[in-house]
Amino acid sequence: MCFNISIVSSIDAIEQQFNAEFHIDFSFESKKHISAFTNPKIPVITSKDPNMIQPFYWGLIPHWVKDVQKADSIRRMTYNAKSETVHKKPSFRDSIKNKKCLIIADGFYEWQSTSSGKICHYIQSTNDDIFAFAGIWSEWVNQTTGELLHSTSILTQPANTMMAEIHNIKKRQPVILEGNRQYEWLKSSQDYGYLLDVAQNISLTAKIIESPLKNKN
């Protein structure tokens, strides 16, 4: 699965890469480590507004959720969405139809289980410093305050050979899109299987590093 990412690239570099501008209200800061479990806002480009980079909460809240307690509970289970079942799950099946997005990153972290403990790997695209995860998004209205919240989830798929060696328990990897595939994803309807095939075979590089979770409470 994918719960830890990095976005160390500058605003200028990201805007140039995606030919899009950061939303005026998005106070973006480059970070070496972003954990889904901290309820962060991460940079997203939606199918609705492909020229704008917006801050979306990581952890999708479906539009039908009734209250804050349920929203807080469900988002903890929607950091990722399995590509094999995304069209069936109640939390995701509406978004996958016409609410696709790109989730911007330049690396992610995964842990390999060994007999002597877990080894952290930092993984990047071989071809591009900045890439995008295939994602889906949702709008949810807090009925108590009237606040409109945007949230997102990263699609995952079965791991390729390299990722299966690293993520050697669940053997999953995020769906990573490069170049023209990014906007093909935004424009796609239900027929996007070929994009998953390309993403599964994407060229990645990995290096062993000290875990960014070390000494964190």
PDB file of C-alpha atoms in Angstrom:
ATOM      1  CA  MET A   1       0.000   0.000   0.000  1.00  0.00           C
ATOM      2  CA  CYS A   2       1.077   3.640  -0.074  1.00  0.00           C
ATOM      3  CA  PHE A   3       0.865   5.703   3.107  1.00  0.00           C
ATOM      4  CA  ASN A   4       4.126   7.681   3.032  1.00  0.00           C
ATOM      5  CA  ILE A   5       5.236  10.004   0.237  1.00  0.00           C
ATOM      6  CA  SER A   6       7.616  12.884  -0.448  1.00  0.00           C
ATOM      7  CA  ILE A   7       7.258  16.145  -2.367  1.00  0.00           C
ATOM      8  CA  VAL A   8      10.603  17.923  -2.233  1.00  0.00           C
ATOM      9  CA  SER A   9      10.309  19.678  -5.584  1.00  0.00           C
ATOM     10  CA  SER A  10       9.740  23.432  -5.746  1.00  0.00           C
ATOM     11  CA  ILE A  11       6.493  25.135  -6.684  1.00  0.00           C
ATOM     12  CA  ASP A  12       8.020  26.388  -9.932  1.00  0.00           C
ATOM     13  CA  ALA A  13       9.228  22.912 -10.896  1.00  0.00           C
ATOM     14  CA  ILE A  14       5.850  21.336 -10.178  1.00  0.00           C
ATOM     15  CA  GLU A  15       3.918  23.996 -12.079  1.00  0.00           C
ATOM     16  CA  GLN A  16       6.208  23.641 -15.072  1.00  0.00           C
ATOM     17  CA  GLN A  17       6.007  19.844 -15.031  1.00  0.00           C
ATOM     18  CA  PHE A  18       2.212  19.768 -15.012  1.00  0.00           C
ATOM     19  CA  ASN A  19       1.486  23.005 -16.874  1.00  0.00           C
ATOM     20  CA  ALA A  20      -0.773  24.029 -14.017  1.00  0.00           C
ATOM     21  CA  GLU A  21      -0.786  26.649 -11.259  1.00  0.00           C
ATOM     22  CA  PHE A  22      -1.142  26.256  -7.518  1.00  0.00           C
ATOM     23  CA  HIS A  23      -4.433  27.527  -6.164  1.00  0.00           C
ATOM     24  CA  ILE A  24      -4.067  30.969  -4.614  1.00  0.00           C
ATOM     25  CA  ASP A  25      -5.150  29.613  -1.206  1.00  0.00           C
ATOM     26  CA  PHE A  26      -2.741  26.653  -1.263  1.00  0.00           C
ATOM     27  CA  SER A  27       0.212  27.368   1.061  1.00  0.00           C
ATOM     28  CA  PHE A  28       2.331  24.554  -0.331  1.00  0.00           C
ATOM     29  CA  GLU A  29       5.550  23.531   1.449  1.00  0.00           C
ATOM     30  CA  SER A  30       8.026  20.978   0.115  1.00  0.00           C
ATOM     31  CA  LYS A  31       8.412  18.033   2.505  1.00  0.00           C
ATOM     32  CA  LYS A  32      10.680  15.001   2.570  1.00  0.00           C
ATOM     33  CA  HIS A  33       8.050  12.931   4.322  1.00  0.00           C
ATOM     34  CA  ILE A  34       4.257  13.150   4.387  1.00  0.00           C
ATOM     35  CA  SER A  35       2.297  10.492   6.262  1.00  0.00           C
ATOM     36  CA  ALA A  36      -1.324   9.785   5.408  1.00  0.00           C
ATOM     37  CA  PHE A  37      -1.992   9.201   9.097  1.00  0.00           C
ATOM     38  CA  THR A  38      -1.420  12.903   9.911  1.00  0.00           C
ATOM     39  CA  ASN A  39      -4.516  13.890   7.873  1.00  0.00           C
ATOM     40  CA  PRO A  40      -2.461  16.092   5.530  1.00  0.00           C
ATOM     41  CA  LYS A  41      -3.469  18.148   2.541  1.00  0.00           C
ATOM     42  CA  ILE A  42      -1.583  17.078  -0.583  1.00  0.00           C
ATOM     43  CA  PRO A  43      -1.363  18.589  -4.101  1.00  0.00           C
ATOM     44  CA  VAL A  44      -3.977  17.286  -6.513  1.00  0.00           C
ATOM     45  CA  ILE A  45      -5.007  18.005 -10.107  1.00  0.00           C
ATOM     46  CA  THR A  46      -8.580  16.998 -10.832  1.00  0.00           C
ATOM     47  CA  SER A  47     -10.392  16.015 -13.988  1.00  0.00           C
ATOM     48  CA  LYS A  48     -12.745  18.923 -13.257  1.00  0.00           C
ATOM     49  CA  ASP A  49      -9.986  21.572 -13.201  1.00  0.00           C
ATOM     50  CA  PRO A  50      -6.825  20.214 -14.892  1.00  0.00           C
ATOM     51  CA  ASN A  51      -5.052  23.588 -14.911  1.00  0.00           C
ATOM     52  CA  MET A  52      -5.159  24.055 -11.152  1.00  0.00           C
ATOM     53  CA  ILE A  53      -3.175  22.365  -8.346  1.00  0.00           C
ATOM     54  CA  GLN A  54      -5.369  22.175  -5.272  1.00  0.00           C
ATOM     55  CA  PRO A  55      -4.964  21.017  -1.649  1.00  0.00           C
ATOM     56  CA  PHE A  56      -7.021  17.883  -0.929  1.00  0.00           C
ATOM     57  CA  TYR A  57      -7.162  15.909   2.300  1.00  0.00           C
ATOM     58  CA  TRP A  58      -5.550  12.489   1.989  1.00  0.00           C
ATOM     59  CA  GLY A  59      -8.263   9.985   2.887  1.00  0.00           C
ATOM     60  CA  LEU A  60     -11.391  10.057   0.746  1.00  0.00           C
ATOM     61  CA  ILE A  61     -14.707  10.985   2.380  1.00  0.00           C
ATOM     62  CA  PRO A  62     -17.660   9.843   0.226  1.00  0.00           C
ATOM     63  CA  HIS A  63     -20.367  12.421  -0.421  1.00  0.00           C
ATOM     64  CA  TRP A  64     -22.990  10.317   1.360  1.00  0.00           C
ATOM     65  CA  VAL A  65     -21.323  10.345   4.785  1.00  0.00           C
ATOM     66  CA  LYS A  66     -23.712  11.950   7.265  1.00  0.00           C
ATOM     67  CA  ASP A  67     -21.604  13.328  10.122  1.00  0.00           C
ATOM     68  CA  VAL A  68     -18.108  14.308  11.227  1.00  0.00           C
ATOM     69  CA  GLN A  69     -17.566  11.209  13.360  1.00  0.00           C
ATOM     70  CA  LYS A  70     -18.327   8.902  10.430  1.00  0.00           C
ATOM     71  CA  ALA A  71     -16.221  11.054   8.093  1.00  0.00           C
ATOM     72  CA  ASP A  72     -13.241  10.868  10.435  1.00  0.00           C
ATOM     73  CA  SER A  73     -13.647   7.120  10.769  1.00  0.00           C
ATOM     74  CA  ILE A  74     -14.019   6.309   7.087  1.00  0.00           C
ATOM     75  CA  ARG A  75     -11.154   8.490   5.843  1.00  0.00           C
ATOM     76  CA  ARG A  76      -8.744   6.362   7.883  1.00  0.00           C
ATOM     77  CA  MET A  77      -9.671   3.430   5.659  1.00  0.00           C
ATOM     78  CA  THR A  78      -9.531   5.236   2.309  1.00  0.00           C
ATOM     79  CA  TYR A  79      -5.930   6.431   1.967  1.00  0.00           C
ATOM     80  CA  ASN A  80      -5.655   3.842  -0.796  1.00  0.00           C
ATOM     81  CA  ALA A  81      -8.148   2.250  -3.185  1.00  0.00           C
ATOM     82  CA  LYS A  82      -7.491  -1.118  -4.814  1.00  0.00           C
ATOM     83  CA  SER A  83      -7.752  -0.814  -8.585  1.00  0.00           C
ATOM     84  CA  GLU A  84      -9.286  -4.290  -8.779  1.00  0.00           C
ATOM     85  CA  THR A  85     -12.263  -3.392  -6.578  1.00  0.00           C
ATOM     86  CA  VAL A  86     -12.523   0.413  -6.761  1.00  0.00           C
ATOM     87  CA  HIS A  87     -15.631   0.251  -8.956  1.00  0.00           C
ATOM     88  CA  LYS A  88     -17.409  -2.013  -6.448  1.00  0.00           C
ATOM     89  CA  LYS A  89     -16.668  -0.466  -3.061  1.00  0.00           C
ATOM     90  CA  PRO A  90     -19.352   1.968  -1.813  1.00  0.00           C
ATOM     91  CA  SER A  91     -16.715   4.504  -0.754  1.00  0.00           C
ATOM     92  CA  PHE A  92     -15.139   4.654  -4.209  1.00  0.00           C
ATOM     93  CA  ARG A  93     -17.576   3.560  -6.902  1.00  0.00           C
ATOM     94  CA  ASP A  94     -19.047   7.021  -7.509  1.00  0.00           C
ATOM     95  CA  SER A  95     -15.659   8.758  -7.684  1.00  0.00           C
ATOM     96  CA  ILE A  96     -14.062   6.299 -10.113  1.00  0.00           C
ATOM     97  CA  LYS A  97     -16.734   7.128 -12.704  1.00  0.00           C
ATOM     98  CA  ASN A  98     -15.932  10.798 -13.232  1.00  0.00           C
ATOM     99  CA  LYS A  99     -13.808  12.122 -10.366  1.00  0.00           C
ATOM    100  CA  LYS A 100     -10.292  11.060 -11.277  1.00  0.00           C
ATOM    101  CA  CYS A 101      -7.231  13.021 -10.259  1.00  0.00           C
ATOM    102  CA  LEU A 102      -3.457  13.195 -10.233  1.00  0.00           C
ATOM    103  CA  ILE A 103      -1.737  13.195  -6.846  1.00  0.00           C
ATOM    104  CA  ILE A 104       1.637  14.879  -7.198  1.00  0.00           C
ATOM    105  CA  ALA A 105       4.784  13.404  -5.628  1.00  0.00           C
ATOM    106  CA  ASP A 106       8.431  12.754  -6.357  1.00  0.00           C
ATOM    107  CA  GLY A 107       8.945   9.695  -4.186  1.00  0.00           C
ATOM    108  CA  PHE A 108       7.370   7.292  -1.719  1.00  0.00           C
ATOM    109  CA  TYR A 109       8.478   5.029   1.109  1.00  0.00           C
ATOM    110  CA  GLU A 110       7.954   1.318   1.537  1.00  0.00           C
ATOM    111  CA  TRP A 111       9.172  -1.212   4.089  1.00  0.00           C
ATOM    112  CA  GLN A 112      10.602  -4.645   3.377  1.00  0.00           C
ATOM    113  CA  SER A 113      10.049  -7.329   6.004  1.00  0.00           C
ATOM    114  CA  THR A 114      13.123  -9.404   6.850  1.00  0.00           C
ATOM    115  CA  SER A 115      14.106 -11.834   9.583  1.00  0.00           C
ATOM    116  CA  SER A 116      16.036  -9.042  11.297  1.00  0.00           C
ATOM    117  CA  GLY A 117      13.327  -6.382  11.044  1.00  0.00           C
ATOM    118  CA  LYS A 118      11.863  -3.943   8.541  1.00  0.00           C
ATOM    119  CA  ILE A 119      14.057  -2.129   6.017  1.00  0.00           C
ATOM    120  CA  CYS A 120      12.878   1.211   4.643  1.00  0.00           C
ATOM    121  CA  HIS A 121      13.222   1.906   0.925  1.00  0.00           C
ATOM    122  CA  TYR A 122      12.790   5.275  -0.764  1.00  0.00           C
ATOM    123  CA  ILE A 123      11.388   4.793  -4.259  1.00  0.00           C
ATOM    124  CA  GLN A 124      11.380   7.171  -7.212  1.00  0.00           C
ATOM    125  CA  SER A 125      10.610   7.121 -10.907  1.00  0.00           C
ATOM    126  CA  THR A 126      13.654   6.395 -13.066  1.00  0.00           C
ATOM    127  CA  ASN A 127      12.514   8.791 -15.787  1.00  0.00           C
ATOM    128  CA  ASP A 128      11.023  11.786 -13.993  1.00  0.00           C
ATOM    129  CA  ASP A 129      11.854  13.645 -10.801  1.00  0.00           C
ATOM    130  CA  ILE A 130       8.174  14.495 -10.402  1.00  0.00           C
ATOM    131  CA  PHE A 131       5.369  12.054 -11.177  1.00  0.00           C
ATOM    132  CA  ALA A 132       1.721  11.515 -10.287  1.00  0.00           C
ATOM    133  CA  PHE A 133      -0.206   8.782  -8.568  1.00  0.00           C
ATOM    134  CA  ALA A 134      -3.507   7.862 -10.152  1.00  0.00           C
ATOM    135  CA  GLY A 135      -6.172   9.010  -7.738  1.00  0.00           C
ATOM    136  CA  ILE A 136      -9.861   9.585  -7.209  1.00  0.00           C
ATOM    137  CA  TRP A 137     -11.494  12.430  -5.306  1.00  0.00           C
ATOM    138  CA  SER A 138     -14.686  13.432  -3.604  1.00  0.00           C
ATOM    139  CA  GLU A 139     -16.568  16.431  -2.236  1.00  0.00           C
ATOM    140  CA  TRP A 140     -18.191  16.215   1.176  1.00  0.00           C
ATOM    141  CA  VAL A 141     -20.273  18.828   2.999  1.00  0.00           C
ATOM    142  CA  ASN A 142     -20.140  19.062   6.772  1.00  0.00           C
ATOM    143  CA  GLN A 143     -23.853  19.411   7.521  1.00  0.00           C
ATOM    144  CA  THR A 144     -23.124  21.079  10.869  1.00  0.00           C
ATOM    145  CA  THR A 145     -20.852  23.861   9.619  1.00  0.00           C
ATOM    146  CA  GLY A 146     -21.610  23.916   5.895  1.00  0.00           C
ATOM    147  CA  GLU A 147     -17.897  23.502   5.131  1.00  0.00           C
ATOM    148  CA  LEU A 148     -17.046  21.820   1.823  1.00  0.00           C
ATOM    149  CA  LEU A 149     -14.137  19.364   2.066  1.00  0.00           C
ATOM    150  CA  HIS A 150     -12.215  17.865  -0.851  1.00  0.00           C
ATOM    151  CA  SER A 151     -10.467  14.561  -0.301  1.00  0.00           C
ATOM    152  CA  THR A 152      -8.577  11.971  -2.288  1.00  0.00           C
ATOM    153  CA  SER A 153      -7.338   8.386  -2.402  1.00  0.00           C
ATOM    154  CA  ILE A 154      -4.355   6.807  -4.190  1.00  0.00           C
ATOM    155  CA  LEU A 155      -5.057   3.808  -6.424  1.00  0.00           C
ATOM    156  CA  THR A 156      -2.935   0.703  -5.894  1.00  0.00           C
ATOM    157  CA  GLN A 157      -2.314  -2.409  -7.968  1.00  0.00           C
ATOM    158  CA  PRO A 158      -0.405  -5.699  -7.739  1.00  0.00           C
ATOM    159  CA  ALA A 159       3.333  -5.148  -7.376  1.00  0.00           C
ATOM    160  CA  ASN A 160       5.783  -5.592 -10.226  1.00  0.00           C
ATOM    161  CA  THR A 161       8.895  -7.724  -9.715  1.00  0.00           C
ATOM    162  CA  MET A 162      10.954  -5.027  -8.004  1.00  0.00           C
ATOM    163  CA  MET A 163       8.156  -3.805  -5.767  1.00  0.00           C
ATOM    164  CA  ALA A 164       7.174  -7.354  -4.810  1.00  0.00           C
ATOM    165  CA  GLU A 165      10.657  -7.834  -3.379  1.00  0.00           C
ATOM    166  CA  ILE A 166      10.371  -4.650  -1.331  1.00  0.00           C
ATOM    167  CA  HIS A 167       6.709  -4.753  -0.317  1.00  0.00           C
ATOM    168  CA  ASN A 168       7.038  -8.457   0.217  1.00  0.00           C
ATOM    169  CA  ILE A 169       4.039  -9.074   2.488  1.00  0.00           C
ATOM    170  CA  LYS A 170       1.057  -7.526   0.704  1.00  0.00           C
ATOM    171  CA  LYS A 171       2.910  -7.117  -2.612  1.00  0.00           C
ATOM    172  CA  ARG A 172       1.167  -3.951  -3.746  1.00  0.00           C
ATOM    173  CA  GLN A 173       2.324  -0.721  -5.365  1.00  0.00           C
ATOM    174  CA  PRO A 174       0.722   2.652  -6.055  1.00  0.00           C
ATOM    175  CA  VAL A 175      -0.442   3.316  -9.607  1.00  0.00           C
ATOM    176  CA  ILE A 176       2.162   5.755 -10.971  1.00  0.00           C
ATOM    177  CA  LEU A 177       1.554   7.752 -14.141  1.00  0.00           C
ATOM    178  CA  GLU A 178       4.075   9.592 -16.280  1.00  0.00           C
ATOM    179  CA  GLY A 179       3.862  11.933 -19.274  1.00  0.00           C
ATOM    180  CA  ASN A 180       0.759  11.709 -21.453  1.00  0.00           C
ATOM    181  CA  ARG A 181      -0.616   8.870 -19.325  1.00  0.00           C
ATOM    182  CA  GLN A 182      -1.445  11.400 -16.633  1.00  0.00           C
ATOM    183  CA  TYR A 183      -4.003  13.275 -18.677  1.00  0.00           C
ATOM    184  CA  GLU A 184      -5.260  10.087 -20.289  1.00  0.00           C
ATOM    185  CA  TRP A 185      -6.178   9.039 -16.753  1.00  0.00           C
ATOM    186  CA  LEU A 186      -8.034  12.304 -16.117  1.00  0.00           C
ATOM    187  CA  LYS A 187     -10.011  11.920 -19.330  1.00  0.00           C
ATOM    188  CA  SER A 188     -10.711   8.197 -19.029  1.00  0.00           C
ATOM    189  CA  SER A 189     -14.127   6.791 -18.205  1.00  0.00           C
ATOM    190  CA  GLN A 190     -14.431   3.175 -17.091  1.00  0.00           C
ATOM    191  CA  ASP A 191     -11.997   1.937 -19.732  1.00  0.00           C
ATOM    192  CA  TYR A 192      -8.582   2.538 -18.156  1.00  0.00           C
ATOM    193  CA  GLY A 193      -7.169  -0.983 -17.882  1.00  0.00           C
ATOM    194  CA  TYR A 194      -4.374  -0.241 -20.342  1.00  0.00           C
ATOM    195  CA  LEU A 195      -3.156   2.586 -18.084  1.00  0.00           C
ATOM    196  CA  LEU A 196      -2.881   0.146 -15.183  1.00  0.00           C
ATOM    197  CA  ASP A 197      -0.851  -2.227 -17.373  1.00  0.00           C
ATOM    198  CA  VAL A 198       1.586   0.539 -18.289  1.00  0.00           C
ATOM    199  CA  ALA A 199       1.842   1.704 -14.690  1.00  0.00           C
ATOM    200  CA  GLN A 200       2.588  -1.774 -13.385  1.00  0.00           C
ATOM    201  CA  ASN A 201       5.657  -1.949 -15.592  1.00  0.00           C
ATOM    202  CA  ILE A 202       6.937   1.535 -14.814  1.00  0.00           C
ATOM    203  CA  SER A 203      10.682   1.852 -14.272  1.00  0.00           C
ATOM    204  CA  LEU A 204      11.444   2.629 -10.618  1.00  0.00           C
ATOM    205  CA  THR A 205      14.593   3.002  -8.563  1.00  0.00           C
ATOM    206  CA  ALA A 206      14.879   2.254  -4.862  1.00  0.00           C
ATOM    207  CA  LYS A 207      17.474   2.898  -2.194  1.00  0.00           C
ATOM    208  CA  ILE A 208      17.672   1.808   1.415  1.00  0.00           C
ATOM    209  CA  ILE A 209      17.424   4.704   3.855  1.00  0.00           C
ATOM    210  CA  GLU A 210      16.820   5.359   7.525  1.00  0.00           C
ATOM    211  CA  SER A 211      13.096   5.200   8.199  1.00  0.00           C
ATOM    212  CA  PRO A 212      11.450   8.650   8.337  1.00  0.00           C
ATOM    213  CA  LEU A 213       9.244   7.188  11.088  1.00  0.00           C
ATOM    214  CA  LYS A 214      12.204   6.575  13.377  1.00  0.00           C
ATOM    215  CA  ASN A 215      11.912   8.336  16.733  1.00  0.00           C
ATOM    216  CA  LYS A 216       8.452   9.670  15.836  1.00  0.00           C
ATOM    217  CA  ASN A 217       5.673   9.211  18.332  1.00  0.00           C
TER     218      ASN A 217
END
